Coordinates of C-alpha atoms in Angstrom, one line a residue:
X1 CA 49.2 204.9 1.8
X2 CA 51.6 207.5 1.4
X3 CA 51.2 211.7 1.7
X4 CA 54.2 212.2 -0.5
X5 CA 54.1 214.8 -3.3
X6 CA 53.4 218.8 -4.0
X7 CA 49.9 220.3 -4.2
X8 CA 48.3 223.4 -4.4
X9 CA 50.2 225.0 -7.4
X10 CA 53.4 226.4 -5.5
X11 CA 52.4 226.7 -1.9
X12 CA 54.0 224.5 0.0
X13 CA 52.5 221.8 2.7
X14 CA 51.6 224.5 5.2
X15 CA 49.9 226.6 2.5
X16 CA 52.6 229.0 2.6
X17 CA 53.3 230.4 -1.2
X18 CA 56.7 229.2 -2.9
X19 CA 57.7 231.4 -5.3
X20 CA 59.1 230.1 -8.2
X21 CA 62.4 232.2 -8.4
X22 CA 63.7 234.0 -5.2
X23 CA 66.7 236.5 -5.4
X24 CA 68.3 239.5 -3.9
X25 CA 66.0 241.2 -1.6
X26 CA 64.3 237.9 -0.3
X27 CA 63.5 237.8 2.1
X28 CA 62.6 241.7 2.2
X29 CA 64.7 243.6 5.0
X30 CA 66.7 240.6 6.1
X31 CA 69.6 241.0 8.7
X32 CA 71.4 237.9 8.8
X33 CA 73.0 239.1 12.0
X34 CA 69.5 239.0 13.7
X35 CA 68.0 236.4 12.2
X36 CA 71.0 233.9 11.6
X37 CA 73.6 234.8 14.5
X38 CA 76.8 232.7 14.6
X39 CA 76.5 228.6 14.7
X40 CA 76.1 227.8 18.0
X41 CA 74.6 231.3 19.2
X42 CA 71.5 233.2 19.7
X43 CA 68.7 232.2 18.0
X44 CA 70.5 229.4 16.9
X45 CA 69.1 229.4 13.6
X46 CA 72.1 227.9 12.1
X47 CA 72.0 225.3 14.7
X48 CA 72.6 224.9 18.3
X49 CA 76.7 224.1 18.3
X50 CA 79.4 225.8 16.7
X51 CA 80.7 223.0 14.8
X52 CA 78.2 220.9 14.3
X53 CA 78.9 218.0 12.2
X54 CA 82.4 219.0 11.4
X55 CA 83.6 217.8 14.3
X56 CA 81.4 214.8 15.1
X57 CA 77.5 213.4 13.2
X58 CA 74.6 213.3 14.6
X59 CA 73.5 210.4 16.6
X60 CA 71.9 207.6 14.6
X61 CA 69.4 206.2 16.8
X62 CA 67.0 203.2 15.6
X63 CA 64.0 202.6 16.6
X64 CA 63.2 198.8 17.9
X65 CA 61.1 196.6 20.0
X66 CA 58.6 193.7 19.1
X67 CA 57.5 190.6 21.0
X68 CA 59.3 189.8 24.1
X69 CA 62.1 191.2 25.8
X70 CA 64.5 188.6 24.5
X71 CA 63.6 189.1 20.9
X72 CA 64.0 192.8 21.0
X73 CA 67.6 192.3 23.1
X74 CA 68.5 190.1 20.4
X75 CA 67.4 193.1 17.4
X76 CA 69.4 195.4 20.1
X77 CA 72.7 193.7 19.9
X78 CA 72.4 193.4 16.1
X79 CA 72.1 197.1 16.1
X80 CA 74.7 197.8 18.2
X81 CA 76.8 195.4 16.1
X82 CA 75.8 197.0 12.9
X83 CA 77.4 200.7 14.4
X84 CA 74.1 202.3 15.6
X85 CA 75.3 204.9 18.5
X86 CA 71.9 204.6 20.5
X87 CA 69.0 202.6 21.3
X88 CA 65.3 203.8 20.9
X89 CA 62.8 201.4 22.6
X90 CA 59.3 200.8 21.0
X91 CA 56.6 199.5 23.6
X92 CA 53.7 197.3 23.0
X93 CA 50.2 199.3 23.2
X94 CA 49.4 197.7 26.5
X95 CA 52.3 198.9 28.0
X96 CA 52.1 202.2 26.6
X97 CA 48.3 202.4 28.0
X98 CA 49.7 201.1 31.3
X99 CA 48.3 197.9 31.1
X100 CA 49.6 194.1 32.0
X101 CA 50.0 191.9 29.3
X102 CA 47.1 189.4 30.8
X103 CA 44.9 192.3 31.2
X104 CA 41.5 192.0 29.4
X105 CA 42.6 195.2 27.7
X106 CA 45.4 193.6 26.4
X107 CA 44.2 190.5 24.3
X108 CA 45.7 190.4 21.0
X109 CA 47.9 193.2 21.0
X110 CA 50.6 191.9 23.4
X111 CA 54.1 192.6 21.8
X112 CA 52.4 193.5 18.2
X113 CA 53.6 197.1 17.8
X114 CA 56.6 197.2 20.1
X115 CA 58.0 194.9 23.0
X116 CA 55.8 194.0 25.9
X117 CA 57.1 195.0 29.5
X118 CA 55.4 194.1 32.5
X119 CA 57.7 194.2 35.2
X120 CA 61.2 194.5 36.5
X121 CA 62.3 191.2 35.1
X122 CA 61.6 191.9 32.1
X123 CA 63.2 195.2 31.8
X124 CA 66.3 193.4 32.9
X125 CA 65.9 191.0 30.0
X126 CA 65.5 193.8 27.7
X127 CA 69.1 194.7 28.5
X128 CA 70.7 191.7 29.0
X129 CA 74.3 191.8 28.2
X130 CA 74.0 195.6 27.1
X131 CA 76.1 197.8 29.8
X132 CA 73.9 200.6 30.5
X133 CA 76.5 203.3 31.0
X134 CA 77.8 202.7 27.6
X135 CA 74.9 203.5 25.6
X136 CA 72.2 205.9 25.1
X137 CA 68.9 204.8 25.5
X138 CA 65.6 206.9 24.1
X139 CA 62.2 205.1 25.1
X140 CA 58.8 206.3 23.5
X141 CA 56.8 206.3 26.5
X142 CA 54.3 209.1 27.6
X143 CA 51.4 208.2 30.0
X144 CA 53.5 205.8 32.4
X145 CA 56.8 207.2 31.3
X146 CA 58.4 207.7 34.7
X147 CA 57.4 203.8 35.4
X148 CA 59.5 202.6 32.7
X149 CA 62.3 204.9 33.9
X150 CA 62.3 203.8 37.0
X151 CA 62.5 200.4 36.2
X152 CA 65.6 201.4 33.7
X153 CA 66.8 203.1 36.6
X154 CA 66.3 199.9 39.0
X155 CA 68.2 197.5 36.3
X156 CA 71.3 199.7 36.1
X157 CA 71.4 199.5 40.1
X158 CA 71.7 195.8 39.5
X159 CA 74.4 196.2 36.9
X160 CA 76.1 198.5 39.3
X161 CA 75.8 201.5 37.0
X162 CA 74.9 204.7 39.4
X163 CA 71.9 207.3 37.9
X164 CA 74.6 209.9 36.9
X165 CA 75.9 207.7 34.7
X166 CA 72.9 207.1 32.6
X167 CA 72.1 208.9 29.6
X168 CA 69.1 208.6 27.3
X169 CA 65.6 210.4 26.7
X170 CA 61.9 209.3 27.8
X171 CA 59.4 210.9 25.4
X172 CA 57.2 211.8 28.6
X173 CA 55.3 213.9 26.1
X174 CA 51.7 213.3 27.7
X175 CA 50.1 216.5 25.9
X176 CA 50.6 215.5 22.3
X177 CA 48.8 212.2 23.1
X178 CA 45.2 214.2 24.1
X179 CA 45.8 215.9 20.5
X180 CA 46.9 213.1 18.2
X181 CA 48.1 209.9 19.3
X182 CA 45.4 208.7 22.2
X183 CA 47.7 206.9 24.5
X184 CA 46.7 208.9 27.7
X185 CA 45.4 207.5 30.8
X186 CA 45.0 210.1 33.3
X187 CA 43.4 213.9 33.1
X188 CA 45.8 216.6 32.2
X189 CA 46.6 218.2 35.4
X190 CA 48.0 215.1 37.7
X191 CA 49.5 214.3 34.6
X192 CA 51.4 217.4 34.4
X193 CA 52.2 217.2 37.9
X194 CA 53.5 213.6 37.5
X195 CA 55.7 215.3 34.4
X196 CA 57.2 218.2 36.8
X197 CA 57.8 215.5 39.2
X198 CA 60.2 213.7 36.8
X199 CA 61.3 216.9 36.3
X200 CA 62.8 217.3 39.8
X201 CA 63.9 213.6 40.2
X202 CA 66.0 213.6 37.5
X203 CA 67.8 216.8 38.7
X204 CA 68.4 215.0 41.7
X205 CA 69.1 211.5 40.8
X206 CA 69.3 211.1 37.0
X207 CA 70.9 214.5 36.1
X208 CA 72.2 213.6 32.6
X209 CA 68.6 212.4 31.2
X210 CA 66.7 214.1 29.0
X211 CA 62.9 214.1 30.8
X212 CA 61.2 214.7 28.0
X213 CA 60.9 214.7 24.1
X214 CA 58.4 217.3 23.4
X215 CA 57.2 215.9 20.2
X216 CA 55.6 216.9 16.9
X217 CA 56.1 213.7 14.7
X218 CA 53.0 211.9 15.9
X219 CA 51.0 215.0 15.4
X220 CA 52.6 215.4 11.6
X221 CA 51.6 211.5 11.4
X222 CA 48.4 212.4 12.2
X223 CA 47.9 215.1 9.4
X224 CA 49.5 217.9 11.2
X225 CA 51.0 220.5 8.5
X226 CA 54.7 221.3 9.1
X227 CA 53.5 225.2 10.9
X228 CA 51.2 222.8 13.3
X229 CA 53.5 220.5 13.8
X230 CA 56.0 223.0 15.2
X231 CA 53.3 225.4 16.8
X232 CA 51.3 222.9 18.4
X233 CA 54.8 221.3 19.9
X234 CA 56.1 225.0 20.8
X235 CA 52.8 225.6 22.6
X236 CA 52.7 222.2 24.5
X237 CA 56.6 223.2 25.5
X238 CA 55.5 226.1 26.9
X239 CA 52.6 224.4 29.5
X240 CA 55.7 221.8 30.4
X241 CA 57.6 225.0 31.1
X242 CA 54.9 226.9 33.4
X243 CA 54.3 223.6 35.3
X244 CA 57.4 222.9 36.2
X245 CA 58.6 226.7 37.6
X246 CA 55.3 226.3 39.2
X247 CA 56.3 223.2 41.0
X248 CA 59.1 225.9 42.0
X249 CA 61.8 224.7 39.9
X250 CA 64.0 227.8 38.5
X251 CA 64.1 227.7 34.9
X252 CA 67.5 227.1 33.7
X253 CA 67.3 223.9 36.1
X254 CA 65.6 222.0 33.9
X255 CA 65.5 223.2 30.8
X256 CA 68.9 222.3 29.6
X257 CA 67.5 219.2 29.5
X258 CA 64.4 219.6 27.3
X259 CA 64.8 217.9 23.9
X260 CA 62.1 217.7 20.9
X261 CA 61.2 215.4 18.5
X262 CA 60.3 216.0 14.9
X263 CA 59.3 214.1 11.8
X264 CA 61.0 215.2 8.4
X265 CA 59.1 214.7 5.1
X266 CA 59.9 213.9 1.5
X267 CA 59.5 218.0 1.3
X268 CA 63.0 218.9 1.8
X269 CA 63.5 222.8 1.7
X270 CA 60.5 223.7 3.9
X271 CA 61.3 220.8 6.2
X272 CA 65.1 222.4 6.8
X273 CA 63.5 225.8 6.8
X274 CA 60.8 224.4 9.5
X275 CA 63.8 223.1 11.9
X276 CA 65.5 226.2 11.2
X277 CA 62.1 228.4 12.4
X278 CA 61.8 226.1 15.4
X279 CA 65.0 227.4 17.0
X280 CA 64.6 230.8 16.2
X281 CA 61.1 230.9 18.1
X282 CA 62.0 228.6 21.0
X283 CA 65.0 231.0 21.5
X284 CA 63.0 233.7 21.7
X285 CA 60.6 232.1 24.1
X286 CA 62.9 231.2 26.6
X287 CA 64.7 233.8 26.8
X288 CA 62.2 236.6 26.3
X289 CA 58.9 235.0 27.7
X290 CA 60.7 232.6 30.9
X291 CA 63.7 234.5 31.5
X292 CA 66.3 231.7 30.7
X293 CA 69.7 233.1 31.1
X294 CA 71.9 229.6 30.8
X295 CA 72.2 229.4 26.6
X296 CA 71.6 225.6 26.6
X297 CA 67.9 226.7 28.0
X298 CA 67.5 228.5 25.1
X299 CA 68.7 225.7 22.4
X300 CA 65.9 223.3 20.8
X301 CA 68.0 220.3 20.4
X302 CA 66.1 217.9 18.6
X303 CA 65.5 214.0 17.7
X304 CA 64.0 213.8 14.0
X305 CA 62.3 210.5 12.4
X306 CA 61.6 209.6 9.1
X307 CA 57.8 210.2 8.1
X308 CA 56.3 207.1 8.4
X309 CA 53.3 208.4 6.9
X310 CA 54.7 209.0 3.5
X311 CA 56.0 205.3 3.2
X312 CA 53.6 203.5 0.7
X313 CA 52.7 199.2 1.2
X314 CA 52.8 199.5 -2.6
X315 CA 56.0 199.0 -4.3
X316 CA 58.0 199.5 -1.2
X317 CA 61.4 199.5 -2.0
X318 CA 60.5 202.8 -3.4
X319 CA 60.2 204.0 0.2
X320 CA 64.1 203.6 0.2
X321 CA 64.4 206.9 -1.9
X322 CA 61.7 208.7 0.2
X323 CA 63.4 207.8 3.8
X324 CA 67.1 209.1 2.2
X325 CA 65.1 212.5 0.6
X326 CA 63.8 212.8 4.5
X327 CA 66.8 211.8 6.1
X328 CA 68.6 214.5 4.0
X329 CA 66.1 217.2 5.3
X330 CA 66.9 216.4 8.9
X331 CA 70.6 216.7 8.6
X332 CA 70.4 219.6 6.3
X333 CA 68.0 221.2 9.0
X334 CA 70.6 220.4 12.1
X335 CA 69.0 217.5 13.8
X336 CA 71.2 215.9 16.9
X337 CA 69.9 212.3 16.2
X338 CA 68.0 210.6 13.9
X339 CA 66.0 207.8 13.4
X340 CA 65.7 206.2 9.5
X341 CA 62.6 204.4 9.0
X342 CA 63.0 200.7 7.4
X343 CA 61.4 200.4 4.0
X344 CA 58.8 197.9 4.7
X345 CA 57.2 199.6 7.9
X346 CA 53.9 200.3 5.7
X347 CA 53.3 196.6 5.8
X348 CA 54.8 195.3 9.3
X349 CA 57.7 195.3 11.9
X350 CA 60.9 195.6 10.1
X351 CA 63.0 192.7 9.0
X352 CA 66.5 192.7 10.2
X353 CA 68.1 193.4 6.6
X354 CA 65.6 196.7 6.2
X355 CA 66.4 197.7 9.6
X356 CA 70.5 197.5 8.4
X357 CA 69.6 199.4 5.2
X358 CA 67.8 202.0 7.1
X359 CA 70.7 202.1 9.4
X360 CA 73.1 202.4 6.4
X361 CA 71.5 205.3 5.0
X362 CA 72.5 207.3 7.6
X363 CA 76.1 205.9 7.1
X364 CA 76.3 206.8 3.9
X365 CA 75.1 210.4 4.2
X366 CA 77.5 210.7 7.0
X367 CA 80.5 209.5 5.7
X368 CA 80.1 209.2 1.5
X369 CA 78.5 212.8 1.4
X370 CA 80.4 216.0 2.2
X371 CA 77.7 217.7 4.3
X372 CA 79.5 217.1 7.4
X373 CA 82.2 219.4 6.4
X374 CA 80.6 222.1 6.7
X375 CA 78.0 224.1 9.1
X376 CA 74.2 225.0 7.9
X377 CA 75.2 224.8 4.3
X378 CA 71.3 226.6 3.3
X379 CA 72.6 229.7 5.5
X380 CA 72.0 232.7 3.3
X381 CA 69.9 230.8 0.5
X382 CA 67.4 233.2 -0.6
X383 CA 64.3 230.4 -1.0
X384 CA 65.6 228.9 2.5
X385 CA 65.7 232.2 4.4
X386 CA 62.3 233.2 2.9
X387 CA 60.9 230.2 3.7
X388 CA 62.0 230.2 7.3
X389 CA 60.9 233.8 7.9
X390 CA 57.4 232.8 6.1
X391 CA 57.2 229.6 8.6
X392 CA 58.2 231.1 11.8
X393 CA 55.3 233.9 11.1
X394 CA 52.7 231.2 10.6
X395 CA 54.1 229.4 13.8
X396 CA 54.0 232.5 15.8
X397 CA 50.6 233.7 14.5
X398 CA 49.0 230.2 15.5
X399 CA 50.7 229.7 18.7
X400 CA 49.0 232.9 19.7
X401 CA 45.7 231.2 19.1
X402 CA 46.4 228.4 21.4
X403 CA 47.6 231.3 23.8
X404 CA 44.3 232.9 23.3
X405 CA 42.6 229.5 24.5
X406 CA 44.1 229.9 27.3
X407 CA 47.4 228.0 26.5
X408 CA 47.8 224.5 25.4
X409 CA 46.0 222.6 28.0
X410 CA 42.8 224.4 27.8
X411 CA 43.2 224.5 24.1
X412 CA 43.2 220.7 24.3
X413 CA 40.0 220.4 26.6
X414 CA 38.2 222.5 24.2
X415 CA 39.4 220.0 21.2
X416 CA 41.1 223.0 19.2
X417 CA 44.3 221.4 18.0
X418 CA 43.0 217.8 17.2
X419 CA 40.3 219.8 14.7
X420 CA 42.8 221.2 13.3
X421 CA 44.7 218.7 12.1
X422 CA 41.7 216.7 11.7
X423 CA 41.2 219.3 8.8
X424 CA 44.7 219.3 7.5
X425 CA 44.1 215.3 7.0
X426 CA 40.9 215.4 5.6
X427 CA 42.4 217.8 2.8
X428 CA 45.2 215.9 2.5
X429 CA 43.7 212.3 2.1
X430 CA 41.1 214.4 -0.4
X431 CA 44.2 215.2 -2.7
X432 CA 45.7 211.7 -3.1
X433 CA 42.2 211.0 -4.0
X434 CA 41.8 213.3 -6.5
X435 CA 45.3 213.1 -7.7
X436 CA 46.1 216.3 -7.0
X437 CA 48.6 214.9 -4.6
X438 CA 51.1 212.3 -6.7
X439 CA 51.7 209.3 -4.3
X440 CA 54.5 207.5 -6.4
X441 CA 53.0 203.7 -7.2
X442 CA 49.6 204.9 -5.2
X443 CA 47.8 207.0 -7.9
X444 CA 50.7 207.1 -10.5
X445 CA 53.3 205.4 -12.0
X446 CA 51.9 201.8 -10.8
X447 CA 52.4 198.5 -11.6
X448 CA 49.8 195.9 -11.6
X449 CA 51.5 193.5 -9.4
X450 CA 53.9 193.8 -6.6
X451 CA 56.6 191.5 -5.7
X452 CA 55.9 189.0 -2.7
X453 CA 56.8 190.3 0.1
X454 CA 57.5 188.0 3.6
X455 CA 57.0 190.3 6.7
X456 CA 58.5 189.6 9.8
X457 CA 55.7 188.2 12.0
X458 CA 55.1 188.3 15.9
X459 CA 54.3 185.2 17.7
X460 CA 50.4 184.7 18.4
X461 CA 51.3 182.8 21.8
X462 CA 53.4 185.6 23.2
X463 CA 50.2 187.1 25.4
X464 CA 49.9 183.8 26.6
X465 CA 54.0 183.5 27.4
X466 CA 53.6 186.7 29.1
X467 CA 50.7 185.7 31.4
X468 CA 52.7 182.7 32.9
X469 CA 55.3 184.9 33.6
X470 CA 53.2 187.4 35.2
X471 CA 51.6 184.5 37.6
X472 CA 55.0 183.3 38.6
X473 CA 56.2 186.4 39.5
X474 CA 52.8 187.3 41.7
X475 CA 53.3 183.4 43.1
X476 CA 56.8 184.1 44.1
X477 CA 57.2 188.0 45.6
X478 CA 56.2 189.1 48.7
X479 CA 52.7 190.1 48.1
X480 CA 52.2 191.8 51.4
X481 CA 55.3 194.2 50.9
X482 CA 54.0 195.0 47.2
X483 CA 50.5 196.1 49.1
X484 CA 51.7 198.0 51.3
X485 CA 54.0 200.0 48.5
X486 CA 50.6 200.4 46.4
X487 CA 48.4 201.9 49.3
X488 CA 51.9 204.1 50.0
X489 CA 51.5 205.2 46.1
X490 CA 47.6 206.1 46.1
X491 CA 48.0 207.9 49.5
X492 CA 50.4 210.4 47.8
X493 CA 48.8 210.5 44.5
X494 CA 45.3 211.3 46.3
X495 CA 47.2 214.4 48.4
X496 CA 49.1 215.6 45.0
X497 CA 46.0 215.0 43.3
X498 CA 43.9 217.6 44.8
X499 CA 46.5 219.7 44.9
X500 CA 47.2 219.0 40.9
X501 CA 43.2 219.6 39.9
X502 CA 43.4 222.9 42.0
X503 CA 45.7 224.4 39.8
X504 CA 48.7 224.0 42.9
X505 CA 51.7 223.0 41.2
X506 CA 53.9 224.9 44.0
X507 CA 56.8 223.6 45.5
X508 CA 56.6 221.9 48.8
X509 CA 54.9 218.8 47.5
X510 CA 56.9 215.1 47.9
X511 CA 57.4 213.7 44.7
X512 CA 55.5 210.5 43.7
X513 CA 58.6 209.1 42.0
X514 CA 60.1 208.0 44.8
X515 CA 56.9 205.6 46.1
X516 CA 56.3 204.5 42.5
X517 CA 60.4 203.4 42.3
X518 CA 59.9 201.5 45.9
X519 CA 56.4 199.8 44.3
X520 CA 58.7 198.6 41.3
X521 CA 61.6 197.7 43.4
X522 CA 59.0 195.3 45.4
X523 CA 58.4 193.6 42.0
X524 CA 54.8 195.9 41.0
X525 CA 54.1 195.9 37.9
X526 CA 53.5 198.0 35.6
X527 CA 49.8 197.5 35.1
X528 CA 49.6 197.8 39.3
X529 CA 50.8 200.8 39.8
X530 CA 49.4 202.5 36.9
X531 CA 46.1 201.2 38.5
X532 CA 46.8 202.4 41.7
X533 CA 46.8 205.7 40.0
X534 CA 43.8 205.3 38.0
X535 CA 41.9 204.5 41.4
X536 CA 42.6 208.0 42.6
X537 CA 43.3 210.4 39.6
X538 CA 40.7 208.5 37.2
X539 CA 40.8 208.4 33.6
X540 CA 40.7 211.3 30.9
X541 CA 37.4 211.4 28.9
X542 CA 38.1 213.4 25.6
X543 CA 35.5 216.2 24.4
X544 CA 33.7 217.1 21.6
X545 CA 35.7 217.9 18.4
X546 CA 36.3 222.4 18.7

C-alpha cells in the first residue's frame, strides 16, 4: 500500500498550513541575503556548490544486490553498461544483522532482500571485474558497517588499489536503526564508539571515503513526516559529532566526510522546501554549536532515494509516474546523488528492465529537461520560501525536544522518536482507510483486475550454497590464526567497551578497526567477528514505548 496524496485540507505532510495563494510579503520579514546567501555559500540554502548541476549533474546511483555475490555482480555490470556512475550495495538481512548464512537466525532470509556476504571471498566475487579505483560504491550497512568496509578495502588491496584511491560511502548510521529500522546488534554506547573509530580509521587509511550517511530515509519509510525526518536525522548527526569530538577528533578533521540520506516523496513543493531547510539548519548547527570553520564541514551533502513506501502493488506501472515526480523533487531540492526506485519494487526485487527504466528516468531529467541549466530555480518563490521557513521552525522545535531529553541516545532509550513516528504512521494509515488521503489505484481510480506480472525470484537454494561455501572456507583456512585474531579483537573490545559504557570517549584508545581488519584478512567470517563483539558488548534490547 502506498502513502500518496494530500490530506488535512490545506495542510502539508508535516501538518503545517499551505496557503492557497502566496504573494509579496511572504514570508514576513524575509531577507534573502540572510536566508539564502549565494549558491555554494553559507547557509547553503540554495545548494552546496556554486554551479550545482550547470557544470555536472548529480550522481545517478542505483541500489542493487540480491541472491549470491555472483548474481549481484552481473547486475552491477549491467548497470555500469547502462550508464550508472555509482554502485549502491543492498545486503541481505543476515549480513545486516551480523550473521553468517549458515546461522539458525539466517534460515529463509539468505539473499532475499540483498546480497549475502559472509567473508572476503564473497566480497571479492561481488566486485569481480570492477576496478575499485574507478567506481564510487555506497554500502547500505549499519551495525556491521566497519566489517563490510574493511572487506571492501581488503579486496581493493588485492586489486592493487590503495585506500587513498577508494571513494564511496558506508551508511554506518546505527542510531536510526534503534528508532525505525531495527537492524541493530550492540547497545548504543559501544556502537557509537565503533562509529568514532571508523571516522578515525578512514581519516588515516581511506581519506576520500564518506564515513557515515546519516539517514532520514528509513524513518520516513516507517511513517515519519518531513519535519520528523530531518529533525531526528539532524539530532542523530549532532550525537555522532559529539562522540567524535569527545574521542579527540577535531571537528574539521572529519565533518567534511559526513553525508546524509533522505527520501523524496510525491509532495514536491514540501520536499524541495525540506531539503533547503535541512541545509540551512545544519550549516548553523556546525558553525554555531560545534565551531566548525571549514566551509565543507558546514555543508549538508546528501543522497536521495525516491519513496518506496509510496509505491503500490496495485497498478504498478503508475509507480513510474510517482518516481518521476519524486525524482524531480530531489533534483529541485539540490541532491548530490539519487536512486530512483523501480516501478515493481512494491511486489518483488526489480527486474532488469524495471531497473533500467528507473535509471532512464534520471537520464531524461538530466538530459532532456532544462533543470540543469540554472541553479536553484525555486529561489525567491513566495510559496517555497514560506514553506522552507515553516519547516525550519518546526524542525528546530523538534530538535530542541530531543536535546531536552538529553540528546538522541537518551531520547532513543526513552523511546521518544519511535513513538512519535508510530503516531504519524498510524494517522496516515487511518487517512488512507477512510479515503481522506487518495492513493491512486488503491482507494480511488481502481480497476478490477491488474495485468499479470512476473516478478524476479530468488533461488531458495542460495542458503544451502552459501552454507557449503562457508564449510569449505573453514576447512581450508588457518583455524588457529583465525582464533588468535578473534581473541585479540575480543580483548580490545572489552577494554574499549568498558570505557564507552562509562561515557569515556576520550582520545588515546586503540582503534578496533585494526584488529578487526586482521581477523577478516585471516578469513574470519562476518558472523564470527560480530559474534566476538556480541560476546563482549551483548545485544541491544529496546525499551518500552515512550
